[in-house]
Amino acid sequence: DMHPHFSAAQSMLKITQTPSEDEKHYLDKAGASFFQQAFTLAGYELGDTLRPRPQLMGEPEVSARGGVRQSTTSEMLPKAMALSNFELMLETEALEIVHSGGTASSVLVRRVGQAAKTLKLKRGGVVVVSSGALNTPRLLLASGVTGEGSVGKGVSDHTLMSMVYLVSPGTDVSALSGASESFSLQPPSAEVIAEYVASRSGPLAQYGPTIIAFIRHPTTEGPPEAIDVEVWVNQLTKERDAHVSIVLMRPTCSSGRLYLGSDGSLKQSGNLNIACRRDQEILDFAIGELDRWLGKLGAKRVAKSEPRTMRHFVGSCALGRCASPEDLRVRGSSNIAVADASLVPEQVWGHPQLTLTAVGFKAAEVLAASLR
């Protein structure tokens, strides 16, 4: 029943492979063309990257209009601000949900530079926590709302690793041209800045990866479209360099638990990044594929990062385990609900923006129905 909400998310956002206002794709020669040539040799095909499958590659789809990135905030907040029953409180932190036996009566908040104050809940009202997969459990736990012990358990993330490949000067000219362009954000050139300011076009509009591909480990079980790793070429590069990142999209065992330390800060136990041999095997296989196929065109890996967080956290108050699928109420509470990435029980096989936008639409529908 999520299909209508994915359609609504796609209708709200302009999904495009060419975010520049002039609808041109930039920085292809900053490693992307070189990568494409190498993975064409490996049997990868160009296709729709919104529908990942093994051995697919292509230009990534992003949400942008007129050279400016879109988000749910940019599209929905202006409309909300026009409503008479909506108030936006900037620079304000929610400190505690005040409740008795799981029934909330108010929320304690504090604005920067001001004393804390209490916002009372109207009769029949619901506190909806939508602070992200880290801050939502932090606020719930700080308020003594534990979801019968489920809040904070099962949080997961995508694991990121980055490599640099150096293309040999002796490489075939056609392949070498695919890594002949340099680009930097530290800082961008004056010409690039001027182009973007004047027309919302050019390399600065081409933020993020320039080409992506999907890899499946040969022993992975599941449907034909199941993928394990997303690979992309980063635009930040020097001539003859190819900056390539890989992300473990479907961790098999890497997860953790969030809890509050004695000082009230959020802590984590468990390992979100490479907690078992299987997850390490999958990443090692993907790196081996990169070494193999980029190496056939004369590129050698000269740097590799340690595994680190992608900050795509989900699952810290998962649907079914922590929040009710019927009304999104946290277990053990009557009017405290969750509506964000915390609800997603397992990792998304791609960038989570579109999925979480659809989750937001569905959550709004469920919450509205629960108030009728």
Tab-separated table of C-alpha atoms in Angstrom:
chain	number	residue	atom	x	y	z
A	1	ASP	CA	0.000	0.000	0.000
A	2	MET	CA	3.020	2.299	-0.308
A	3	HIS	CA	2.813	2.704	-4.102
A	4	PRO	CA	0.437	5.726	-4.031
A	5	HIS	CA	2.734	7.456	-1.572
A	6	PHE	CA	5.835	6.857	-3.711
A	7	SER	CA	3.882	8.326	-6.624
A	8	ALA	CA	2.952	11.344	-4.503
A	9	ALA	CA	6.607	11.824	-3.520
A	10	GLN	CA	7.753	11.637	-7.129
A	11	SER	CA	5.038	14.089	-8.190
A	12	MET	CA	6.068	16.610	-5.547
A	13	LEU	CA	9.773	16.476	-6.416
A	14	LYS	CA	11.382	16.989	-9.800
A	15	ILE	CA	13.470	13.826	-10.193
A	16	THR	CA	16.197	14.391	-12.760
A	17	GLN	CA	19.635	13.241	-13.920
A	18	THR	CA	20.520	16.805	-14.960
A	19	PRO	CA	20.031	19.108	-11.964
A	20	SER	CA	21.665	22.063	-13.736
A	21	GLU	CA	19.217	24.725	-14.957
A	22	ASP	CA	20.491	24.286	-18.519
A	23	GLU	CA	19.712	20.534	-18.249
A	24	LYS	CA	23.254	19.537	-19.158
A	25	HIS	CA	25.206	16.839	-17.322
A	26	TYR	CA	28.570	18.073	-16.039
A	27	LEU	CA	31.848	16.541	-14.816
A	28	ASP	CA	31.552	13.324	-16.833
A	29	LYS	CA	35.302	13.446	-17.477
A	30	ALA	CA	36.116	13.707	-13.763
A	31	GLY	CA	36.217	9.908	-13.597
A	32	ALA	CA	32.641	9.012	-14.601
A	33	SER	CA	33.376	8.282	-18.272
A	34	PHE	CA	36.425	6.237	-17.292
A	35	PHE	CA	34.318	4.224	-14.841
A	36	GLN	CA	31.603	3.662	-17.443
A	37	GLN	CA	34.104	2.306	-19.956
A	38	ALA	CA	35.543	-0.081	-17.370
A	39	PHE	CA	32.189	-1.415	-16.198
A	40	THR	CA	30.906	-1.772	-19.741
A	41	LEU	CA	33.757	-4.271	-20.174
A	42	ALA	CA	32.423	-6.031	-17.051
A	43	GLY	CA	29.007	-6.468	-18.674
A	44	TYR	CA	27.198	-3.659	-16.873
A	45	GLU	CA	24.361	-1.964	-18.740
A	46	LEU	CA	23.058	1.593	-18.625
A	47	GLY	CA	19.565	1.861	-17.176
A	48	ASP	CA	17.108	3.440	-14.729
A	49	THR	CA	18.976	3.890	-11.454
A	50	LEU	CA	15.717	4.488	-9.556
A	51	ARG	CA	15.135	0.747	-10.005
A	52	PRO	CA	18.383	-0.849	-8.852
A	53	ARG	CA	19.404	-4.299	-10.029
A	54	PRO	CA	22.725	-6.107	-10.277
A	55	GLN	CA	25.055	-5.053	-13.110
A	56	LEU	CA	23.143	-1.829	-13.745
A	57	MET	CA	24.858	1.540	-13.989
A	58	GLY	CA	23.801	5.043	-14.957
A	59	GLU	CA	23.579	8.676	-14.009
A	60	PRO	CA	21.999	9.096	-10.559
A	61	GLU	CA	18.550	10.629	-10.190
A	62	VAL	CA	18.346	13.618	-7.837
A	63	SER	CA	15.625	16.053	-6.791
A	64	ALA	CA	16.287	19.524	-8.177
A	65	ARG	CA	14.409	22.317	-9.839
A	66	GLY	CA	16.041	25.256	-11.586
A	67	GLY	CA	19.522	24.223	-10.493
A	68	VAL	CA	18.549	24.164	-6.797
A	69	ARG	CA	18.224	20.989	-4.742
A	70	GLN	CA	14.765	20.143	-3.452
A	71	SER	CA	13.704	18.622	-0.159
A	72	THR	CA	10.458	17.992	1.653
A	73	THR	CA	11.184	21.170	3.617
A	74	SER	CA	11.649	23.346	0.542
A	75	GLU	CA	8.444	22.015	-1.016
A	76	MET	CA	6.119	21.688	1.985
A	77	LEU	CA	7.191	24.237	4.603
A	78	PRO	CA	6.063	27.310	2.617
A	79	LYS	CA	2.579	25.783	2.299
A	80	ALA	CA	2.492	24.900	5.994
A	81	MET	CA	3.520	28.439	6.937
A	82	ALA	CA	0.375	29.716	5.238
A	83	LEU	CA	-1.875	27.664	7.528
A	84	SER	CA	-3.518	29.409	10.477
A	85	ASN	CA	-2.993	26.414	12.789
A	86	PHE	CA	0.735	25.983	12.109
A	87	GLU	CA	3.523	27.586	14.134
A	88	LEU	CA	7.238	27.189	13.414
A	89	MET	CA	9.495	27.597	16.454
A	90	LEU	CA	13.082	28.183	15.335
A	91	GLU	CA	16.170	27.564	17.499
A	92	THR	CA	13.995	25.565	19.876
A	93	GLU	CA	14.835	22.185	21.390
A	94	ALA	CA	12.290	19.708	22.690
A	95	LEU	CA	13.602	18.629	26.103
A	96	GLU	CA	10.935	16.261	27.365
A	97	ILE	CA	7.521	14.846	26.608
A	98	VAL	CA	5.615	15.183	29.864
A	99	HIS	CA	3.328	12.195	30.324
A	100	SER	CA	1.630	10.020	32.906
A	101	GLY	CA	1.445	6.315	32.243
A	102	GLY	CA	2.170	6.855	28.567
A	103	THR	CA	-0.418	9.586	28.029
A	104	ALA	CA	1.266	12.865	27.102
A	105	SER	CA	-0.045	16.153	28.461
A	106	SER	CA	2.635	18.617	27.336
A	107	VAL	CA	6.094	19.086	25.860
A	108	LEU	CA	8.910	20.946	27.602
A	109	VAL	CA	10.906	23.076	25.138
A	110	ARG	CA	13.690	25.643	25.338
A	111	ARG	CA	14.584	28.323	22.848
A	112	VAL	CA	18.177	29.465	22.564
A	113	GLY	CA	18.864	32.142	25.170
A	114	GLN	CA	15.519	31.702	26.899
A	115	ALA	CA	14.153	29.729	29.835
A	116	ALA	CA	12.376	26.435	29.226
A	117	LYS	CA	8.615	26.575	28.823
A	118	THR	CA	5.770	24.087	28.634
A	119	LEU	CA	3.572	23.629	25.574
A	120	LYS	CA	0.313	22.053	26.672
A	121	LEU	CA	-1.379	19.462	24.519
A	122	LYS	CA	-5.018	20.039	23.594
A	123	ARG	CA	-7.619	17.513	24.638
A	124	GLY	CA	-7.418	14.515	22.320
A	125	GLY	CA	-4.117	15.739	20.897
A	126	VAL	CA	-1.130	13.646	19.851
A	127	VAL	CA	2.586	14.331	20.183
A	128	VAL	CA	4.210	13.279	16.891
A	129	VAL	CA	7.973	12.920	17.155
A	130	SER	CA	9.744	13.370	13.833
A	131	SER	CA	13.310	14.211	14.800
A	132	GLY	CA	15.171	11.548	12.848
A	133	ALA	CA	16.414	8.094	13.746
A	134	LEU	CA	18.833	9.452	16.374
A	135	ASN	CA	17.052	12.392	17.972
A	136	THR	CA	13.646	10.711	18.107
A	137	PRO	CA	14.859	7.899	20.412
A	138	ARG	CA	16.915	10.443	22.369
A	139	LEU	CA	13.806	12.500	23.147
A	140	LEU	CA	11.675	9.442	23.878
A	141	LEU	CA	14.241	7.946	26.248
A	142	ALA	CA	14.841	11.304	27.940
A	143	SER	CA	11.091	11.405	28.577
A	144	GLY	CA	10.956	7.904	30.020
A	145	VAL	CA	9.109	6.602	26.963
A	146	THR	CA	10.815	3.270	26.302
A	147	GLY	CA	8.327	1.519	24.050
A	148	GLU	CA	8.361	-1.351	26.534
A	149	GLY	CA	12.086	-1.650	26.036
A	150	SER	CA	12.083	-1.353	22.229
A	151	VAL	CA	13.079	2.302	21.718
A	152	GLY	CA	16.625	2.570	20.377
A	153	LYS	CA	17.005	-1.108	19.515
A	154	GLY	CA	17.827	-2.293	15.992
A	155	VAL	CA	19.177	0.942	14.544
A	156	SER	CA	21.156	0.396	11.341
A	157	ASP	CA	23.101	2.407	8.791
A	158	HIS	CA	24.686	2.155	5.363
A	159	THR	CA	28.449	1.569	5.612
A	160	LEU	CA	30.624	3.808	3.435
A	161	MET	CA	34.137	3.259	2.112
A	162	SER	CA	36.019	5.477	-0.350
A	163	MET	CA	38.906	4.731	-2.688
A	164	VAL	CA	41.153	6.694	-5.010
A	165	TYR	CA	42.316	5.169	-8.279
A	166	LEU	CA	45.187	6.681	-10.241
A	167	VAL	CA	44.964	6.340	-14.000
A	168	SER	CA	48.308	5.577	-15.610
A	169	PRO	CA	49.596	8.102	-18.194
A	170	GLY	CA	50.121	5.133	-20.527
A	171	THR	CA	46.387	4.360	-20.578
A	172	ASP	CA	44.562	4.278	-23.912
A	173	VAL	CA	43.729	7.876	-24.905
A	174	SER	CA	39.962	7.283	-25.111
A	175	ALA	CA	39.897	5.826	-21.595
A	176	LEU	CA	42.282	8.427	-20.172
A	177	SER	CA	40.009	11.225	-21.402
A	178	GLY	CA	37.360	9.916	-19.022
A	179	ALA	CA	39.562	10.979	-16.088
A	180	SER	CA	41.011	14.153	-17.549
A	181	GLU	CA	38.916	16.729	-15.687
A	182	SER	CA	39.629	18.097	-12.224
A	183	PHE	CA	37.149	19.680	-9.833
A	184	SER	CA	37.357	21.009	-6.285
A	185	LEU	CA	35.056	22.515	-3.683
A	186	GLN	CA	37.943	23.742	-1.507
A	187	PRO	CA	37.231	26.284	-2.917
A	188	PRO	CA	35.491	26.134	-6.304
A	189	SER	CA	37.036	28.316	-8.980
A	190	ALA	CA	35.766	31.865	-9.398
A	191	GLU	CA	34.549	30.957	-12.887
A	192	VAL	CA	32.474	28.035	-11.623
A	193	ILE	CA	30.946	30.162	-8.867
A	194	ALA	CA	30.109	32.970	-11.291
A	195	GLU	CA	28.469	30.529	-13.700
A	196	TYR	CA	26.222	29.098	-10.999
A	197	VAL	CA	25.262	32.492	-9.574
A	198	ALA	CA	24.403	33.838	-13.025
A	199	SER	CA	22.483	30.868	-14.397
A	200	ARG	CA	22.120	28.145	-11.737
A	201	SER	CA	24.071	25.980	-14.150
A	202	GLY	CA	27.480	24.365	-14.468
A	203	PRO	CA	29.576	21.993	-12.348
A	204	LEU	CA	28.341	23.385	-9.012
A	205	ALA	CA	24.808	22.345	-9.935
A	206	GLN	CA	26.051	18.798	-10.609
A	207	TYR	CA	26.405	18.040	-6.906
A	208	GLY	CA	27.002	14.518	-5.714
A	209	PRO	CA	27.888	11.369	-7.650
A	210	THR	CA	28.216	11.553	-11.437
A	211	ILE	CA	27.622	7.863	-12.154
A	212	ILE	CA	26.487	4.930	-9.995
A	213	ALA	CA	26.417	1.131	-10.320
A	214	PHE	CA	25.011	-1.779	-8.331
A	215	ILE	CA	26.862	-4.939	-7.311
A	216	ARG	CA	25.524	-8.228	-5.962
A	217	HIS	CA	27.688	-10.780	-4.207
A	218	PRO	CA	27.555	-14.121	-6.084
A	219	THR	CA	26.236	-15.981	-3.012
A	220	THR	CA	23.532	-13.476	-2.102
A	221	GLU	CA	20.062	-14.986	-1.910
A	222	GLY	CA	16.835	-13.215	-2.726
A	223	PRO	CA	14.949	-11.834	-5.730
A	224	PRO	CA	16.782	-11.081	-9.004
A	225	GLU	CA	16.759	-7.345	-8.317
A	226	ALA	CA	18.451	-7.710	-4.914
A	227	ILE	CA	21.707	-5.747	-4.704
A	228	ASP	CA	24.309	-5.553	-1.949
A	229	VAL	CA	26.495	-2.578	-2.801
A	230	GLU	CA	26.075	0.772	-4.529
A	231	VAL	CA	29.168	2.228	-6.178
A	232	TRP	CA	29.570	5.809	-7.308
A	233	VAL	CA	32.141	8.177	-8.733
A	234	ASN	CA	32.688	11.332	-6.711
A	235	GLN	CA	33.082	14.560	-8.648
A	236	LEU	CA	35.819	15.889	-6.339
A	237	THR	CA	38.955	14.830	-8.153
A	238	LYS	CA	42.259	15.775	-9.758
A	239	GLU	CA	43.252	14.996	-13.309
A	240	ARG	CA	43.967	11.258	-13.770
A	241	ASP	CA	42.263	10.483	-10.442
A	242	ALA	CA	39.006	8.595	-10.022
A	243	HIS	CA	37.390	8.942	-6.584
A	244	VAL	CA	35.105	5.947	-6.066
A	245	SER	CA	32.898	5.230	-3.053
A	246	ILE	CA	31.033	2.047	-2.146
A	247	VAL	CA	28.149	1.636	0.265
A	248	LEU	CA	26.850	-1.553	1.853
A	249	MET	CA	23.146	-1.171	1.138
A	250	ARG	CA	21.886	-4.343	2.828
A	251	PRO	CA	23.813	-5.033	6.034
A	252	THR	CA	23.200	-8.617	7.130
A	253	CYS	CA	24.232	-8.271	10.757
A	254	SER	CA	25.460	-4.724	11.424
A	255	SER	CA	23.140	-2.942	13.858
A	256	GLY	CA	23.205	-1.340	17.269
A	257	ARG	CA	21.258	-0.075	20.254
A	258	LEU	CA	20.865	3.547	21.291
A	259	TYR	CA	20.666	4.506	24.948
A	260	LEU	CA	21.212	7.511	27.210
A	261	GLY	CA	24.458	7.933	29.118
A	262	SER	CA	24.621	9.198	32.678
A	263	ASP	CA	25.021	12.743	31.342
A	264	GLY	CA	21.884	12.452	29.224
A	265	SER	CA	23.727	12.232	25.915
A	266	LEU	CA	22.902	9.607	23.325
A	267	LYS	CA	25.196	6.575	23.311
A	268	GLN	CA	25.440	3.535	21.068
A	269	SER	CA	26.330	-0.075	21.694
A	270	GLY	CA	26.868	-2.661	19.002
A	271	ASN	CA	28.538	-2.184	15.634
A	272	LEU	CA	26.700	-0.358	12.861
A	273	ASN	CA	29.534	-0.837	10.396
A	274	ILE	CA	30.882	-4.297	9.541
A	275	ALA	CA	29.775	-6.359	12.531
A	276	CYS	CA	30.377	-9.755	10.953
A	277	ARG	CA	32.384	-11.636	8.364
A	278	ARG	CA	29.534	-11.700	5.836
A	279	ASP	CA	29.268	-7.902	5.603
A	280	GLN	CA	33.056	-7.666	5.260
A	281	GLU	CA	33.022	-10.329	2.516
A	282	ILE	CA	30.467	-8.352	0.537
A	283	LEU	CA	32.521	-5.151	0.677
A	284	ASP	CA	35.743	-7.012	-0.115
A	285	PHE	CA	34.071	-8.543	-3.173
A	286	ALA	CA	32.920	-5.108	-4.385
A	287	ILE	CA	36.407	-3.625	-3.937
A	288	GLY	CA	37.854	-6.596	-5.808
A	289	GLU	CA	35.498	-5.930	-8.713
A	290	LEU	CA	36.570	-2.287	-8.807
A	291	ASP	CA	40.259	-3.218	-8.708
A	292	ARG	CA	39.726	-5.768	-11.466
A	293	TRP	CA	37.732	-3.750	-13.975
A	294	LEU	CA	39.280	-0.322	-13.418
A	295	GLY	CA	42.638	-2.075	-13.501
A	296	LYS	CA	41.911	-3.401	-16.997
A	297	LEU	CA	41.963	0.219	-18.181
A	298	GLY	CA	45.224	1.010	-16.385
A	299	ALA	CA	43.957	2.365	-13.039
A	300	LYS	CA	45.542	1.377	-9.737
A	301	ARG	CA	44.003	1.834	-6.294
A	302	VAL	CA	46.260	4.168	-4.277
A	303	ALA	CA	44.053	4.920	-1.257
A	304	LYS	CA	41.247	3.288	0.728
A	305	SER	CA	39.340	4.639	3.728
A	306	GLU	CA	38.227	2.717	6.781
A	307	PRO	CA	34.527	1.763	6.933
A	308	ARG	CA	32.494	4.663	8.279
A	309	THR	CA	28.939	5.869	8.690
A	310	MET	CA	26.822	7.088	5.801
A	311	ARG	CA	24.407	8.665	8.319
A	312	HIS	CA	21.429	6.911	6.761
A	313	PHE	CA	20.151	5.738	10.142
A	314	VAL	CA	16.852	3.834	10.346
A	315	GLY	CA	15.043	1.433	12.658
A	316	SER	CA	15.429	3.010	16.105
A	317	CYS	CA	11.655	2.764	16.745
A	318	ALA	CA	10.734	0.274	14.073
A	319	LEU	CA	7.217	-0.355	12.896
A	320	GLY	CA	5.869	-3.457	14.576
A	321	ARG	CA	8.667	-3.696	17.142
A	322	CYS	CA	8.353	-0.253	18.692
A	323	ALA	CA	5.542	1.642	16.971
A	324	SER	CA	2.088	0.314	16.143
A	325	PRO	CA	1.386	-0.182	12.410
A	326	GLU	CA	-2.235	0.808	13.053
A	327	ASP	CA	-1.691	4.289	14.479
A	328	LEU	CA	2.124	4.792	14.852
A	329	ARG	CA	1.814	5.103	18.637
A	330	VAL	CA	4.874	4.033	20.586
A	331	ARG	CA	4.258	0.806	22.476
A	332	GLY	CA	2.941	1.518	25.963
A	333	SER	CA	1.693	5.017	25.066
A	334	SER	CA	-1.716	6.268	24.031
A	335	ASN	CA	-0.881	9.549	22.272
A	336	ILE	CA	2.865	9.596	21.526
A	337	ALA	CA	3.566	8.705	17.898
A	338	VAL	CA	6.640	8.483	15.663
A	339	ALA	CA	6.797	9.548	12.006
A	340	ASP	CA	10.313	9.469	10.555
A	341	ALA	CA	13.173	7.139	9.578
A	342	SER	CA	12.986	5.530	13.017
A	343	LEU	CA	9.982	3.543	11.737
A	344	VAL	CA	11.830	1.839	8.862
A	345	PRO	CA	12.701	-1.653	10.162
A	346	GLU	CA	15.449	-2.488	7.643
A	347	GLN	CA	17.802	-0.578	5.402
A	348	VAL	CA	16.582	0.920	2.136
A	349	TRP	CA	18.336	-0.415	-0.989
A	350	GLY	CA	19.227	3.075	-2.164
A	351	HIS	CA	19.383	6.700	-1.094
A	352	PRO	CA	16.586	7.014	1.486
A	353	GLN	CA	15.174	10.412	0.439
A	354	LEU	CA	12.365	9.191	-1.802
A	355	THR	CA	11.455	6.320	0.530
A	356	LEU	CA	11.324	8.579	3.584
A	357	THR	CA	9.217	11.137	1.722
A	358	ALA	CA	6.762	8.354	0.901
A	359	VAL	CA	6.879	7.221	4.548
A	360	GLY	CA	5.982	10.787	5.545
A	361	PHE	CA	2.924	10.796	3.264
A	362	LYS	CA	1.813	7.412	4.599
A	363	ALA	CA	2.398	8.473	8.209
A	364	ALA	CA	0.264	11.577	7.690
A	365	GLU	CA	-2.545	9.406	6.319
A	366	VAL	CA	-2.349	6.946	9.228
A	367	LEU	CA	-2.197	9.692	11.865
A	368	ALA	CA	-5.110	11.595	10.354
A	369	ALA	CA	-7.201	8.431	10.315
A	370	SER	CA	-6.370	7.751	13.975
A	371	LEU	CA	-7.750	11.157	14.999
A	372	ARG	CA	-11.126	10.772	13.322
